[in-house]
Tab-separated table of N, CA and C in Angstrom:
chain	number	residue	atom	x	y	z
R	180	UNK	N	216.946	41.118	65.941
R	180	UNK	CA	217.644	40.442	64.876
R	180	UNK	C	219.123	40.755	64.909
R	181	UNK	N	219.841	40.739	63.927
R	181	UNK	CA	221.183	40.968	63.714
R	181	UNK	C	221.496	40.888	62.236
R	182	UNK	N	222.709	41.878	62.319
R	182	UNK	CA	222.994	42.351	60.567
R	182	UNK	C	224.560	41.416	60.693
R	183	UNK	N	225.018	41.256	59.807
R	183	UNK	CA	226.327	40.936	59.168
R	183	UNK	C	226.687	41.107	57.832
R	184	UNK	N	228.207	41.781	57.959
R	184	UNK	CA	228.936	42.008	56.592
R	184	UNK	C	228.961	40.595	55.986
R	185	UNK	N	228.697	40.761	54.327
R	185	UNK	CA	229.728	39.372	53.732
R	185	UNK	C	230.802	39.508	53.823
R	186	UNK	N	231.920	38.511	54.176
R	186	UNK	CA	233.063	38.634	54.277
R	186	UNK	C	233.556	39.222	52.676
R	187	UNK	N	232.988	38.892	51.587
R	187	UNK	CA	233.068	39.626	50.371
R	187	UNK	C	233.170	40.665	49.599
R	188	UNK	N	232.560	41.537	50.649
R	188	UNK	CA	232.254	42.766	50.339
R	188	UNK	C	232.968	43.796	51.842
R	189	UNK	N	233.276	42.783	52.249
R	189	UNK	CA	234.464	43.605	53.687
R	189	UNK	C	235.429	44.874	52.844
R	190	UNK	N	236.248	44.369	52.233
R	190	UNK	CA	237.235	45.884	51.577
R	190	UNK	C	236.550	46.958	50.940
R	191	UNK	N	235.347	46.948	51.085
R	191	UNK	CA	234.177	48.119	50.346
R	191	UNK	C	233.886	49.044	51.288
R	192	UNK	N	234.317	48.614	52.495
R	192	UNK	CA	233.575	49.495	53.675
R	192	UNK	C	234.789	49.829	54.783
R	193	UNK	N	234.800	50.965	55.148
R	193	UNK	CA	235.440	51.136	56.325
R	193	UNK	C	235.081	51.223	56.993
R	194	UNK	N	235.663	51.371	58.410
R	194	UNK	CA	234.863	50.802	59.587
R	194	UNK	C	234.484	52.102	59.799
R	195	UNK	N	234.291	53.306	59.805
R	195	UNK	CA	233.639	54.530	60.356
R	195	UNK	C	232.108	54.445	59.267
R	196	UNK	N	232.342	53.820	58.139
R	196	UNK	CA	231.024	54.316	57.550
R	196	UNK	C	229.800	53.794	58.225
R	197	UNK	N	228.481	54.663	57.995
R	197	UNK	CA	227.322	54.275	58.761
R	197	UNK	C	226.551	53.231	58.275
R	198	UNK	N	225.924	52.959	58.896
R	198	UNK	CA	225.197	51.660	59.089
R	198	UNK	C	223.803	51.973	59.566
R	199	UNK	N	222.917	51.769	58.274
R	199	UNK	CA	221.563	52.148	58.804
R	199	UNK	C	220.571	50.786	58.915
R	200	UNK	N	219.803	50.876	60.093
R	200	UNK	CA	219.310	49.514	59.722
R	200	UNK	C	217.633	49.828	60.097
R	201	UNK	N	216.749	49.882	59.230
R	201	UNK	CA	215.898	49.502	59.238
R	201	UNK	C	214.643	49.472	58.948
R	202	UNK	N	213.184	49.347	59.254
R	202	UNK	CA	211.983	48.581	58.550
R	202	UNK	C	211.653	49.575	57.773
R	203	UNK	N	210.741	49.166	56.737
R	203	UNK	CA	209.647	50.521	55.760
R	203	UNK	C	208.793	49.788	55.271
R	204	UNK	N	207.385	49.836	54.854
R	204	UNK	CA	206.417	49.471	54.347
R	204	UNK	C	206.926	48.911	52.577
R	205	UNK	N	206.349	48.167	52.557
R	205	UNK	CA	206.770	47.158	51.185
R	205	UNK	C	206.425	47.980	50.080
R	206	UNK	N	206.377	47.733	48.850
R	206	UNK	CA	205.882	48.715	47.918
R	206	UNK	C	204.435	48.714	47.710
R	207	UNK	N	204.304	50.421	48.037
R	207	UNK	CA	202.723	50.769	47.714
R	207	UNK	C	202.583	51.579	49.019
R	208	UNK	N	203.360	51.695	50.113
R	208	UNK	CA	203.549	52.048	51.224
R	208	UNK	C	204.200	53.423	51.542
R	209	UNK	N	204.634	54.158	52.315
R	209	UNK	CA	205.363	55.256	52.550
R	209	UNK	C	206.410	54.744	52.362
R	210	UNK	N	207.439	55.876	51.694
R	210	UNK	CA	208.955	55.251	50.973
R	210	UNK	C	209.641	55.642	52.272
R	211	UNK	N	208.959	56.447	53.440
R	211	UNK	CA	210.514	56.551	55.102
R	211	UNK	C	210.373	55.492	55.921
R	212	UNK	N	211.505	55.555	56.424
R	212	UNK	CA	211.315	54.405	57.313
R	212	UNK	C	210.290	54.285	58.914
R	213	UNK	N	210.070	53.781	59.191
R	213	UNK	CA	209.050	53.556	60.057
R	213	UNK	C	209.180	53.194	61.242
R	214	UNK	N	210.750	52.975	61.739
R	214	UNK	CA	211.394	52.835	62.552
R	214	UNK	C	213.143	52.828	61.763
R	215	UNK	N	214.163	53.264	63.210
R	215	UNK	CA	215.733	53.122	62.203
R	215	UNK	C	216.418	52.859	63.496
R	216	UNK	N	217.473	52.621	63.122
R	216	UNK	CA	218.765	52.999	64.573
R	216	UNK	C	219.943	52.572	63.342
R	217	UNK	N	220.999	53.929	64.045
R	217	UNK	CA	222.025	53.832	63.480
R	217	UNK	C	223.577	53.176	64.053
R	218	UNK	N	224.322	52.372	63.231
R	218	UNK	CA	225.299	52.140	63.782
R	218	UNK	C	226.501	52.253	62.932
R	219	UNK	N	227.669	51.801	63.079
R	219	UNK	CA	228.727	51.683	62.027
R	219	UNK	C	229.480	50.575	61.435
R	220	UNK	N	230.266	49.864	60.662
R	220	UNK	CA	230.541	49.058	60.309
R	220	UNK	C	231.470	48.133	60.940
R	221	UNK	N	232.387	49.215	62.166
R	221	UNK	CA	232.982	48.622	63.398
R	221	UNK	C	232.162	47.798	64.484
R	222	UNK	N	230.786	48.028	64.674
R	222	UNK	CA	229.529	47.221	64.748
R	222	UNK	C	229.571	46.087	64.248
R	223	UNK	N	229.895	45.604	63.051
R	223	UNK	CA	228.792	44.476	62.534
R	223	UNK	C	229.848	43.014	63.132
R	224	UNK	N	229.483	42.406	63.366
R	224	UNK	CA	227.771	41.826	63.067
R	224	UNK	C	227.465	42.413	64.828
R	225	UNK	N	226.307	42.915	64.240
R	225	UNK	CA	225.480	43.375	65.988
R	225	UNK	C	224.145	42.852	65.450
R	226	UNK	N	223.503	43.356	66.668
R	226	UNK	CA	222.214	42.952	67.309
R	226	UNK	C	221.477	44.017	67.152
R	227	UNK	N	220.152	44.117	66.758
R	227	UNK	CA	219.344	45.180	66.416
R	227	UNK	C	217.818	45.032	67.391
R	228	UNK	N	216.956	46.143	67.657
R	228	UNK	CA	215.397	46.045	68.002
R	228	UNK	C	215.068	47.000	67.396
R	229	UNK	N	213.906	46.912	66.507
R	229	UNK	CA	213.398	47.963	65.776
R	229	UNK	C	211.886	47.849	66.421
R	230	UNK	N	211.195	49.380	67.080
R	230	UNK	CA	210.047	49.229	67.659
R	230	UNK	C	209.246	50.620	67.594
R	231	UNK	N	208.029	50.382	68.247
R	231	UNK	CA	207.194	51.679	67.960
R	231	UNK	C	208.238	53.086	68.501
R	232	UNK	N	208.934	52.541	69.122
R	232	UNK	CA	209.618	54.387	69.866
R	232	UNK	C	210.424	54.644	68.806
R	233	UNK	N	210.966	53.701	68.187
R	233	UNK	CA	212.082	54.357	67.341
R	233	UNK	C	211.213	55.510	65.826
R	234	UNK	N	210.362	55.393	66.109
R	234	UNK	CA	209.652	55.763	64.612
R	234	UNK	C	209.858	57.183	64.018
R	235	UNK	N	209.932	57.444	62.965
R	235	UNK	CA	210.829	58.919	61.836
R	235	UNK	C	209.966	59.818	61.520
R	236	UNK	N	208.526	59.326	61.569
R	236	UNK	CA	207.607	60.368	62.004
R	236	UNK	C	206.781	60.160	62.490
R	237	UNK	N	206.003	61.340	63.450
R	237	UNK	CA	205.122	61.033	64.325
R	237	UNK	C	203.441	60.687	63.925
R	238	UNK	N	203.242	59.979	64.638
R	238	UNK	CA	201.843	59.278	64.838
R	238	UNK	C	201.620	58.243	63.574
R	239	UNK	N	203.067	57.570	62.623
R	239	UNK	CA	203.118	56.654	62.166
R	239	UNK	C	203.522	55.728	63.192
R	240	UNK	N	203.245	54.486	63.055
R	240	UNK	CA	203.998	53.654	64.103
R	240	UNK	C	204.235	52.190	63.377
R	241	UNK	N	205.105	51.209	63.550
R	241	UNK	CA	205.779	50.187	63.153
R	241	UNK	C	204.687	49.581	62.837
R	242	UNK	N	204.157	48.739	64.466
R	242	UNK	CA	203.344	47.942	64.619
R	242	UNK	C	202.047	47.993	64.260
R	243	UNK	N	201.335	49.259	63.456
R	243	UNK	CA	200.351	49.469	62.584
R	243	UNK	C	200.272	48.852	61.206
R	244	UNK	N	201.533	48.199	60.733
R	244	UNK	CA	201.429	48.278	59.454
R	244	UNK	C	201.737	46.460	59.458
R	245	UNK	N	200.832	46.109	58.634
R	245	UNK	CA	200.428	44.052	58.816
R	245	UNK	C	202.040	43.703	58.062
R	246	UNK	N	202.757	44.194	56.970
R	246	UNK	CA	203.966	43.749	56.454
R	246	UNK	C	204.589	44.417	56.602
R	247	UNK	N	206.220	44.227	57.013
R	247	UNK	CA	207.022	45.852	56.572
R	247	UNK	C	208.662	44.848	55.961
R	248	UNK	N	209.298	45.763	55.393
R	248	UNK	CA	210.990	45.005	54.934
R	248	UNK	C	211.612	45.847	55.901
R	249	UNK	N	212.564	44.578	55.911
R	249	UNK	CA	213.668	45.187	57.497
R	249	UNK	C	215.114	45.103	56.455
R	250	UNK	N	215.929	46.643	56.220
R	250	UNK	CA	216.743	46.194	55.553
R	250	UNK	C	218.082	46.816	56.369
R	251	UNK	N	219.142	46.976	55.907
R	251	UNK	CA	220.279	47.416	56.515
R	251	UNK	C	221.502	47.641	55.451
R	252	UNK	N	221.559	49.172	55.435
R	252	UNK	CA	222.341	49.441	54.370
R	252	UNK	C	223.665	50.422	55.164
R	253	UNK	N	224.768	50.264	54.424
R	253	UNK	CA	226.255	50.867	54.703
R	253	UNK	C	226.267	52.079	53.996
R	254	UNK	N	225.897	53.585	54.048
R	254	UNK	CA	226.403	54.481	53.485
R	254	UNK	C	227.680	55.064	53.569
R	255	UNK	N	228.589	54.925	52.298
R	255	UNK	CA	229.392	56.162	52.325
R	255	UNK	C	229.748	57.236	52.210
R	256	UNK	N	228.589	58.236	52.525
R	256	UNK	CA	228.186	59.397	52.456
R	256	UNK	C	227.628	59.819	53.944
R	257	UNK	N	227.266	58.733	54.350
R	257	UNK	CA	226.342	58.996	56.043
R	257	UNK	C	225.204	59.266	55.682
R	258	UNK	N	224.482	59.373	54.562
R	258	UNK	CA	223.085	60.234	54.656
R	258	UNK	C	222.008	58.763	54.147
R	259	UNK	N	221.281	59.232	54.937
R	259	UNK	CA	220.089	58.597	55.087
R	259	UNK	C	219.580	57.986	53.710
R	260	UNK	N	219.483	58.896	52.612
R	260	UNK	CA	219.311	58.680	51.406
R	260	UNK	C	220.099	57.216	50.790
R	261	UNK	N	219.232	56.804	50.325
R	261	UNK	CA	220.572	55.571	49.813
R	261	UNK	C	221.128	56.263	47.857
R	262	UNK	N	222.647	55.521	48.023
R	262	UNK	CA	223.569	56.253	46.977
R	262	UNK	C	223.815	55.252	46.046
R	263	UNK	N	224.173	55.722	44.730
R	263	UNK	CA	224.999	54.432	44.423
R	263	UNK	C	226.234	54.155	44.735
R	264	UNK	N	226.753	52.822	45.521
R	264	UNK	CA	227.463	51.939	45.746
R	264	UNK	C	227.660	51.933	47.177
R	265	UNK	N	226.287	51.767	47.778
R	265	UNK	CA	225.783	51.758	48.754
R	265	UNK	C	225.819	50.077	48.896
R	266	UNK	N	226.052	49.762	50.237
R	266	UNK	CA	225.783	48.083	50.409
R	266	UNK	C	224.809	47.630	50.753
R	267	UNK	N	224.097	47.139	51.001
R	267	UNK	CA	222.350	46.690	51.479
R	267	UNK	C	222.448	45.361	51.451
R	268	UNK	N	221.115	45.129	52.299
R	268	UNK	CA	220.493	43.301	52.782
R	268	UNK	C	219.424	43.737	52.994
R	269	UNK	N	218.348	42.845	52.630
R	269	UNK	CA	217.114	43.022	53.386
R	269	UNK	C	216.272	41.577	53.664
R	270	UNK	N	214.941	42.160	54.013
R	270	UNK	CA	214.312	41.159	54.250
R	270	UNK	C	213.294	40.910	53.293
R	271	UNK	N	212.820	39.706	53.339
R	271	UNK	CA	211.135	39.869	52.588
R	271	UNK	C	210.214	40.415	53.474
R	272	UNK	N	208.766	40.729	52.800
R	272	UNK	CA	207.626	41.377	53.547
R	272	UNK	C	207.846	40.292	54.626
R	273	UNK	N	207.828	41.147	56.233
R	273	UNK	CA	207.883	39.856	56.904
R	273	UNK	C	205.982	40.648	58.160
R	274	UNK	N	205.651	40.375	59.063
R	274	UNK	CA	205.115	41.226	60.260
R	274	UNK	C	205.816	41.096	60.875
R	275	UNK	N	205.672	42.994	61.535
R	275	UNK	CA	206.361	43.617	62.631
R	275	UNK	C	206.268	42.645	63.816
R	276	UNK	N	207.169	42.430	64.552
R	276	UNK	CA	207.532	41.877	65.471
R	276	UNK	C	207.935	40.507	65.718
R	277	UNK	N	208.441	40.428	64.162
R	277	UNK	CA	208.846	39.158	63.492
R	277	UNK	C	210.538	38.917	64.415
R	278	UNK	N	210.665	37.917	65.267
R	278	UNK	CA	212.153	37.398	66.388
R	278	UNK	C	213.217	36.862	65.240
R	279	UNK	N	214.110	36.764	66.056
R	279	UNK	CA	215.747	36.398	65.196
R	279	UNK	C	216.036	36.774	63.671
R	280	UNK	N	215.235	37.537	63.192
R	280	UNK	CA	215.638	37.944	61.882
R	280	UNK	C	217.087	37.490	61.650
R	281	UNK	N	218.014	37.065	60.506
R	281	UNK	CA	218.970	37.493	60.186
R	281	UNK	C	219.467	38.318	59.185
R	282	UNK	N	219.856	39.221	58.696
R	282	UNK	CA	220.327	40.468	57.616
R	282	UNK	C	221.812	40.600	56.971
R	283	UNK	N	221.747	40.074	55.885
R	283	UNK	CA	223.200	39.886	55.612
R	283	UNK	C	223.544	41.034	54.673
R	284	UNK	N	224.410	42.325	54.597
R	284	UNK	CA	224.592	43.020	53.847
R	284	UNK	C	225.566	42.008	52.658
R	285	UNK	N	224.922	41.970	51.891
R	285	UNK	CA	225.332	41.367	50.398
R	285	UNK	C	225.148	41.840	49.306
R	286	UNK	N	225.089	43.103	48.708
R	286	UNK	CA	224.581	43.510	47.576
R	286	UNK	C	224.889	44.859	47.611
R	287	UNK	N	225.099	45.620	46.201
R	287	UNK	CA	225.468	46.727	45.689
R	287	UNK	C	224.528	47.562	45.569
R	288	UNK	N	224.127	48.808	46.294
R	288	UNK	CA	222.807	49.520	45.611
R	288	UNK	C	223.281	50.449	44.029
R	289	UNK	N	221.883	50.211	43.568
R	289	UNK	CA	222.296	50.429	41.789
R	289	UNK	C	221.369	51.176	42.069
């Protein structure tokens, strides 16, 4: 898939902050992610693969789980945790190995 800034929310972010992008089980599911890769905001808009190797803990795996949300959030803190005034996009429940996603960071985390 691939993430992109709104041009809207461009002066919110500098280009060193991180850029986390990716899947976790929908609600009712484990709240870590299930696969990630990190990038930065000098990145966007890039190109992403989220897959069984990437996974945050072991002997969970992506492609086990029938729905997952693919989201992509800008921390300005760097930490994994999401903050408030954090930027985010996501997806709906989609299945793993769902092609061309697109991910638009548009929104404020509250």
């Amino acid at each position: 898939g691939t993430v992109e800034l709104d041009p809207k929310l461009r002066s919110q972010a500098a280009e060193t902050d991180t850029v986390f992008i990716f899947a976790r089980a929908p609600d009712g599911g484990p709240k870590f992610p299930l696969a990630a890769v990190r990038k930065q905001v000098k990145d966007l808009p890039t190109s992403f693969v989220l897959d069984d190797s990437m996974g945050m803990v072991s002997g969970t795996k992506l492609s086990s789980f029938p729905l997952v949300v693919v989201a992509a959030r800008i921390s300005k803190t760097g930490s994994a945790n999401p903050s408030k005034g954090d930027l985010e996009g996501l997806t709906a429940p989609i299945p793993p190995g769902t092609k061309n996603l697109k991910i638009r960071i548009d929104s404020l985390h509250k």
